[in-house]
Each structure stands twice: as structure tokens, then as C-alpha cells.
mmCIF file of C-alpha atoms in Angstrom:
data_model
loop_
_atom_site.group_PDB
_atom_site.id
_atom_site.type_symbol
_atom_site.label_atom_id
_atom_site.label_comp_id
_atom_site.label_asym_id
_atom_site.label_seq_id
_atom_site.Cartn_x
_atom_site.Cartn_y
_atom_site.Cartn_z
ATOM 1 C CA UNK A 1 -52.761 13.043 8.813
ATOM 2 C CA UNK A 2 -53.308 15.225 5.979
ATOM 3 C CA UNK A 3 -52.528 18.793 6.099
ATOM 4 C CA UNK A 4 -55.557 21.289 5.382
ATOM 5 C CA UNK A 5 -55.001 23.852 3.326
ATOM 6 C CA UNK A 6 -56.427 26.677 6.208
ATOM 7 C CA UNK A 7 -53.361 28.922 7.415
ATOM 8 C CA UNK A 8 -52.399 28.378 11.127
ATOM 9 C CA UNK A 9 -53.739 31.892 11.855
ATOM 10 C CA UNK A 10 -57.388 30.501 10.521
ATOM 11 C CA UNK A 11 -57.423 27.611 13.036
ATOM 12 C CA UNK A 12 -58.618 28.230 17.071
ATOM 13 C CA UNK A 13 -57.103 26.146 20.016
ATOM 14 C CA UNK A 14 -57.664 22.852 19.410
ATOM 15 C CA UNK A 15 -56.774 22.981 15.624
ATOM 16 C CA UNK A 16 -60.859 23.933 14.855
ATOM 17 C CA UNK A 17 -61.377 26.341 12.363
ATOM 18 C CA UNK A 18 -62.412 29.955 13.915
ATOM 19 C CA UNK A 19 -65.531 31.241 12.569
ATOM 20 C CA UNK A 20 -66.199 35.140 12.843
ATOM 21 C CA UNK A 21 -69.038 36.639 14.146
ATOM 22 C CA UNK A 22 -71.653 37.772 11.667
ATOM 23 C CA UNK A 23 -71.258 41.850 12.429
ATOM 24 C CA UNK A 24 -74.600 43.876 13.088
ATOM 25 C CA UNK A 25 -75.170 46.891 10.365
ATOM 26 C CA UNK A 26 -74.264 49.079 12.543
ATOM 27 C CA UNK A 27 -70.998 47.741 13.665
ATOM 28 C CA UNK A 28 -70.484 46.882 9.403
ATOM 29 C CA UNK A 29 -70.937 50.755 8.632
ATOM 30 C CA UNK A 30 -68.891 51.501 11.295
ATOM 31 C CA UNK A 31 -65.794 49.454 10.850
ATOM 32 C CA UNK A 32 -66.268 49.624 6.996
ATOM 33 C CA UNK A 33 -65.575 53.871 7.546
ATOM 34 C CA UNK A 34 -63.107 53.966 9.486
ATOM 35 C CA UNK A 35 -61.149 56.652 7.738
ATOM 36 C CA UNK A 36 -64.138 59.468 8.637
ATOM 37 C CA UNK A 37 -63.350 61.906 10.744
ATOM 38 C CA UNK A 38 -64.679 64.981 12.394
ATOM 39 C CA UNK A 39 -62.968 68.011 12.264
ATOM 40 C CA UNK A 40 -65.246 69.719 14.152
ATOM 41 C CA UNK A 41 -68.381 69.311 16.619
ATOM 42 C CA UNK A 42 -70.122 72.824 17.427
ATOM 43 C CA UNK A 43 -73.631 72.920 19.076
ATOM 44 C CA UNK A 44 -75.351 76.259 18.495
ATOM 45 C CA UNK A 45 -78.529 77.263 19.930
ATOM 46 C CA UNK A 46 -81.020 79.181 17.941
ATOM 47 C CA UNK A 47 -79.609 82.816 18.545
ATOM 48 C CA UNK A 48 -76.103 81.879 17.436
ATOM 49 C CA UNK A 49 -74.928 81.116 20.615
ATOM 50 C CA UNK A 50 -72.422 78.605 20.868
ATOM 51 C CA UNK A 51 -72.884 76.178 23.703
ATOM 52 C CA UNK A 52 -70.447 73.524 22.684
ATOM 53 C CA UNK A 53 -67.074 73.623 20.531
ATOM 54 C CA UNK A 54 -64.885 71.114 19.973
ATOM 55 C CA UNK A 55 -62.058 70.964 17.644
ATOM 56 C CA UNK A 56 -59.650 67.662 15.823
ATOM 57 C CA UNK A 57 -58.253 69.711 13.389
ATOM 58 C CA UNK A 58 -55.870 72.186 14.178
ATOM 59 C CA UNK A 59 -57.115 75.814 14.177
ATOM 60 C CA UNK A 60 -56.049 79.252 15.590
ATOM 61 C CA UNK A 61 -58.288 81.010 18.237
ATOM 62 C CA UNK A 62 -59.740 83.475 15.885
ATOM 63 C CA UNK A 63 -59.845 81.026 13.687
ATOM 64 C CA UNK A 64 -62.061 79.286 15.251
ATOM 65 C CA UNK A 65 -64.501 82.115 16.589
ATOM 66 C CA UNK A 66 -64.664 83.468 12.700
ATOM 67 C CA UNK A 67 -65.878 79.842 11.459
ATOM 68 C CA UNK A 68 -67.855 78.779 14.343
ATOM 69 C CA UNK A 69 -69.826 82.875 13.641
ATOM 70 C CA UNK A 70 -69.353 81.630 9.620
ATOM 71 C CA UNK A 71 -71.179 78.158 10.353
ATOM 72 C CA UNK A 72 -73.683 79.482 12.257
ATOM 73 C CA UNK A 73 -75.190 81.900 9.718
ATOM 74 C CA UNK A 74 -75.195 79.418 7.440
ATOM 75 C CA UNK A 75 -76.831 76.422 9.367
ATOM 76 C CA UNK A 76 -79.581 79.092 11.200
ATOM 77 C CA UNK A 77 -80.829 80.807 8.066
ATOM 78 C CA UNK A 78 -81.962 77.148 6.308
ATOM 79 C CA UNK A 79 -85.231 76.016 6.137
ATOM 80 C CA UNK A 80 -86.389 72.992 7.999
ATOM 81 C CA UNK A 81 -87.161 70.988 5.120
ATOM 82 C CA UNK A 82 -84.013 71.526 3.521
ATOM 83 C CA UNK A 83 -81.354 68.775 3.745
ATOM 84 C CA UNK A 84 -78.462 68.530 6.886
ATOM 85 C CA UNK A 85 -76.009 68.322 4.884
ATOM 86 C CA UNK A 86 -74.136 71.902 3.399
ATOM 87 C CA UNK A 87 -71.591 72.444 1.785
ATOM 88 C CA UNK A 88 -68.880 74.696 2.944
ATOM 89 C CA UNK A 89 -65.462 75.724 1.715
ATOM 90 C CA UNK A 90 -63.847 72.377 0.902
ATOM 91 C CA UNK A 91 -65.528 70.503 3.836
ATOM 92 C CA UNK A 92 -69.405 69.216 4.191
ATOM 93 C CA UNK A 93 -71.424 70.564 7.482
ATOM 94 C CA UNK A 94 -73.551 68.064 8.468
ATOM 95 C CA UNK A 95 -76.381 69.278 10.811
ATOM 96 C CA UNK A 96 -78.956 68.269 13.140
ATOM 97 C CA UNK A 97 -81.631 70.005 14.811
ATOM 98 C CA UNK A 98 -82.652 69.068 18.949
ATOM 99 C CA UNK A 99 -85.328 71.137 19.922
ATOM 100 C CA UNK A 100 -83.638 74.766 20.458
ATOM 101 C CA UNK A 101 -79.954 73.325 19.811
ATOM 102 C CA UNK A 102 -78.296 72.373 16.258
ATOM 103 C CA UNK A 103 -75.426 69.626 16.453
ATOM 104 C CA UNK A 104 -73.165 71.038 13.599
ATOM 105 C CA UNK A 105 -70.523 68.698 12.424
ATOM 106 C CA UNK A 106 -67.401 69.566 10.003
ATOM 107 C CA UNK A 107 -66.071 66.680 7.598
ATOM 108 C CA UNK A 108 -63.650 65.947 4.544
ATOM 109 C CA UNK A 109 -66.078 66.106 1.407
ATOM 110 C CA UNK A 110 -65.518 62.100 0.669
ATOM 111 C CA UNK A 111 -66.636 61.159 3.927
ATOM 112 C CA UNK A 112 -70.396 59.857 4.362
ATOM 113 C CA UNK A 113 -72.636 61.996 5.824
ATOM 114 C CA UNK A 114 -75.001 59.097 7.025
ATOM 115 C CA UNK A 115 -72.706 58.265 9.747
ATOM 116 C CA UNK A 116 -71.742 61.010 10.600
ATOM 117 C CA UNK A 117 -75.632 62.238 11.324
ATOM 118 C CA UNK A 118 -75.606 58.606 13.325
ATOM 119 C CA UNK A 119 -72.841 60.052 15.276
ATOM 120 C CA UNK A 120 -74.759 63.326 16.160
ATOM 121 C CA UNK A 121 -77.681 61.398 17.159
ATOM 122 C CA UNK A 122 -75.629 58.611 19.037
ATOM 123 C CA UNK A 123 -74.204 61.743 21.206
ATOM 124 C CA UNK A 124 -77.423 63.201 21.655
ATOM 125 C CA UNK A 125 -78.837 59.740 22.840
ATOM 126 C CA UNK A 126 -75.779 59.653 25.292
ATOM 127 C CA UNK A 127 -76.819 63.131 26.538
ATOM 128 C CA UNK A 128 -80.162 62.209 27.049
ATOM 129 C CA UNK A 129 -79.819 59.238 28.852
ATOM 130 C CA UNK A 130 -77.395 60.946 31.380
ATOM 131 C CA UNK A 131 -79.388 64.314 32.006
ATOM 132 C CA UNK A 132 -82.786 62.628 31.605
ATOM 133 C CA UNK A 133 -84.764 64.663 28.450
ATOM 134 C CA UNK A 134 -81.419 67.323 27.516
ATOM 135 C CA UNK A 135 -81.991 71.009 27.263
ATOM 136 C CA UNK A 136 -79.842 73.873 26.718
ATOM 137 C CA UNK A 137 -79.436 74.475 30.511
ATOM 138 C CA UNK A 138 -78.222 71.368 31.225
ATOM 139 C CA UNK A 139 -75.206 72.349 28.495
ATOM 140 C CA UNK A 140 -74.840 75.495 30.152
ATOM 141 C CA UNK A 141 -74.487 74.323 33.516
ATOM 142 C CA UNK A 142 -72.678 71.040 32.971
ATOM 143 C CA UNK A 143 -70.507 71.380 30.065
ATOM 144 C CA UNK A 144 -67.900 69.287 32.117
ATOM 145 C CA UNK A 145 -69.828 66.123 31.853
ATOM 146 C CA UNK A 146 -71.279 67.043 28.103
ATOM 147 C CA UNK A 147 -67.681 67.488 26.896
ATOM 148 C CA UNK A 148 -66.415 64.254 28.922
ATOM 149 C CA UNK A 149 -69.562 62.233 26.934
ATOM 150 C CA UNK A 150 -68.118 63.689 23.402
ATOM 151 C CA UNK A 151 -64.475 62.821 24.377
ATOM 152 C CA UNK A 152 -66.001 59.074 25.334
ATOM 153 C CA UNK A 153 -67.763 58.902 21.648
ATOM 154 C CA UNK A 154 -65.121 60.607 19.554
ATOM 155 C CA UNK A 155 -61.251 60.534 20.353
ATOM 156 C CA UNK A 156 -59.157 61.954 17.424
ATOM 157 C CA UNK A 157 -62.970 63.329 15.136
ATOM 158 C CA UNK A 158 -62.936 59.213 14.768
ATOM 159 C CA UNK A 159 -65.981 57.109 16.165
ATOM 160 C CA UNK A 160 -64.792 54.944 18.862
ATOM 161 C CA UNK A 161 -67.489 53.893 21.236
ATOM 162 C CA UNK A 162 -71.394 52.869 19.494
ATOM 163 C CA UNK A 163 -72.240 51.737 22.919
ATOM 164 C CA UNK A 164 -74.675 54.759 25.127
ATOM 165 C CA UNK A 165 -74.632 51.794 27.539
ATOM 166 C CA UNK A 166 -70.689 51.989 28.096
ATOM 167 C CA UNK A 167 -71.063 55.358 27.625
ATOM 168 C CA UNK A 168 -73.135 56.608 30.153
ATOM 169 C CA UNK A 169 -70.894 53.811 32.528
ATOM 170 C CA UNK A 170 -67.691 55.997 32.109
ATOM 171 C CA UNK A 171 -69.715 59.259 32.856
ATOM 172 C CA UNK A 172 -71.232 58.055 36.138
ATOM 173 C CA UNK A 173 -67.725 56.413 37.287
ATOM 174 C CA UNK A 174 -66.337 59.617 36.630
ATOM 175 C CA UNK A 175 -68.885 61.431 38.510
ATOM 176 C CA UNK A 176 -68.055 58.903 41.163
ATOM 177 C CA UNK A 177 -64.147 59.649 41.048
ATOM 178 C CA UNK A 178 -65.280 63.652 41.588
ATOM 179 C CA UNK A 179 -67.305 62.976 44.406
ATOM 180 C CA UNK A 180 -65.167 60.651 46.036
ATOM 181 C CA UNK A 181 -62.494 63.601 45.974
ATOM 182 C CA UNK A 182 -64.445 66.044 46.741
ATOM 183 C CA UNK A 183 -65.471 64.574 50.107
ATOM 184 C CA UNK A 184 -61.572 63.766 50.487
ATOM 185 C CA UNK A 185 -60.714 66.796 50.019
ATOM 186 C CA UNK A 186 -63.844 68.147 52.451
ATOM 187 C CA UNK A 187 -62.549 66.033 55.065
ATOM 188 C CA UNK A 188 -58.988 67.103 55.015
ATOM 189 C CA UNK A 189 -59.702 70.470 54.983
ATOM 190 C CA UNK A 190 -61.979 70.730 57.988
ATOM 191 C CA UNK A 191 -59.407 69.751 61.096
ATOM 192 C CA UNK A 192 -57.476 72.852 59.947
ATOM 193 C CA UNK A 193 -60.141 74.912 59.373
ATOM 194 C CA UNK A 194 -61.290 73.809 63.165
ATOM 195 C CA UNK A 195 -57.563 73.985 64.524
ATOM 196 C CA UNK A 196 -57.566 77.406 63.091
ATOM 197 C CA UNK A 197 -60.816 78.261 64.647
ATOM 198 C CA UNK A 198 -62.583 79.145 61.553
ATOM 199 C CA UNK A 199 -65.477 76.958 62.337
#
């Protein structure tokens, strides 16, 4: 028989031809950018405040406290009909308002914007699917679990989960794993505390 003139690596078991999978937009936009990257995620609340810092790039400690206080003014004192997108030194802040919280995120000035405001909204999706309807308190209170979600979504500033399904998964199978210690941990404890007459 003749040989085709497909490669080897084009053909599937059986010597049929492998067709890919048409690719959603999202996935498209996604894989097409792979080189963005976050330096930075800081949420804010409306005072200033910062409730949630997270840092890719490399930065000292007062460093970070100077641009986190430099970020702030900047992002607070716009209008709300201005654009999310700022830019600053020789990176772009892209921003996002949620109710009393802003979702700041640092990037390189040739990255797109677009997905990275898909990324902020993808994370606060995640957030609000866990905590059932977000608020500041529930940042406050469980920053373990908000910082856990943001390590799930973004490893390295890069984008590597579009799934809130898979993500909210990991979360609760964590919170399992903390539990399941937790009572381990309960009922080790107690025969000493009882041997020791502390009960």
C-alpha cells in the first residue's frame, strides 16, 4: 500500500488520522496567552485596607507595603466610569470593583488586559461559589481558604485552572484533609489529657 504523506505523529492507533478538538473561546484566549503573567494580586477594600496580597514577582517587604499604599491611592481615587485598566510605572493595573472590595492586578504592559479582568472575575466566581454571596468578612476570617482558591487559579502569576468546578473540588477536599486531622489530632490528644486528669 501506498504511503500517505501524514507524519506518524498525525496518525492515532489504528493508523486513522487524529483530529483535534475544536477549542472553546475561552480555552483559545487562554492557550493563545500563555506568556501573561501576574505579578501581583492585591484586594483592597474601600478604606485602603488590604485584605489580600499576593506576590509572583520578587519584591522586598517594604517594598511591597510602599506599592500595595502606592496602588491603592491610585485605584480608590478613580471614578466609576473610568476604565480598569491604569497605568503605572512600567506595568498596567488592571482593576475590578466587588461591592466594597477592588481586585487589583499588576501586569507587563504587552500583556492583555481582557484576560487578565477574566481572571479577576474567574477568582471572584470561585470565591463566591465556595462562601455562598462573598463579603469582606468572609476574607477576613478565612483568608486560608481565599488564598488556597488563588494558589488553585494562578501558580507562578500564570492562569492554570478555567474550571470554578475543579476549583471549588480542591477547596472542599482540602477542607476535608483539615478536618480529618483535626479530629485525629482531637482524638489523640484526649487519653492523655484524661490519663493526666485534666478532664
Amino acid at each position: 500500500p501506498e504511503q500517505s504523506p501524514r507524519t506518524e505523529s498525525e496518525r492515532g492507533r489504528l493508523g486513522r488520522v487524529v483530529v483535534p478538538r475544536k477549542r472553546s473561546w475561552w480555552e483559545a484566549t487562554v492557550w493563545s496567552s500563555v506568556e501573561t503573567m501576574i505579578n501581583f494580586m492585591v484586594l483592597m477594600s474601600r478604606q485602603g485596607k488590604v485584605r489580600l496580597a499576593k506576590w509572583y514577582a520578587p519584591q522586598l517587604q517594604k517594598d511591597k507595603g510602599k506599592i500595595s499604599k502606592e496602588i491603592g491611592q491610585l485605584v480608590l481615587k478613580r471614578r466609576p466610569k473610568l476604565c480598569n485598566v491604569v497605568e503605572w510605572r512600567d506595568k498596567k493595573l488592571v482593576y475590578r470593583r466587588y461591592a466594597s472590595l477592588y481586585f487589583i492586578a499588576g501586569v507587563d504592559m504587552e500583556d492583555n488586559e481582557l484576560i487578565t479582568l477574566e481572571t479577576i472575575h474567574l477568582y471572584v466566581e470561585s470565591l463566591d461559589s465556595y462562601f455562598g454571596n462573598v463579603c469582606e468578612l468572609d476574607l477576613i476570617y478565612n483568608f486560608q481558604q481565599a488564598y488556597f482558591m488563588l494558589d488553585e487559579l494562578l501558580v507562578a502569576g500564570e492562569l492554570q485552572e478555567v474550571a470554578k468546578r475543579t476549583v471549588c473540588h480542591e477547596i472542599a477536599s482540602q477542607d476535608e484533609l483539615v478536618e480529618e486531622h483535626e479530629s485525629g489530632l482531637a482524638n489523640m490528644i484526649a487519653p492523655i489529657l484524661q490519663n493526666a486528669g485534666l478532664t
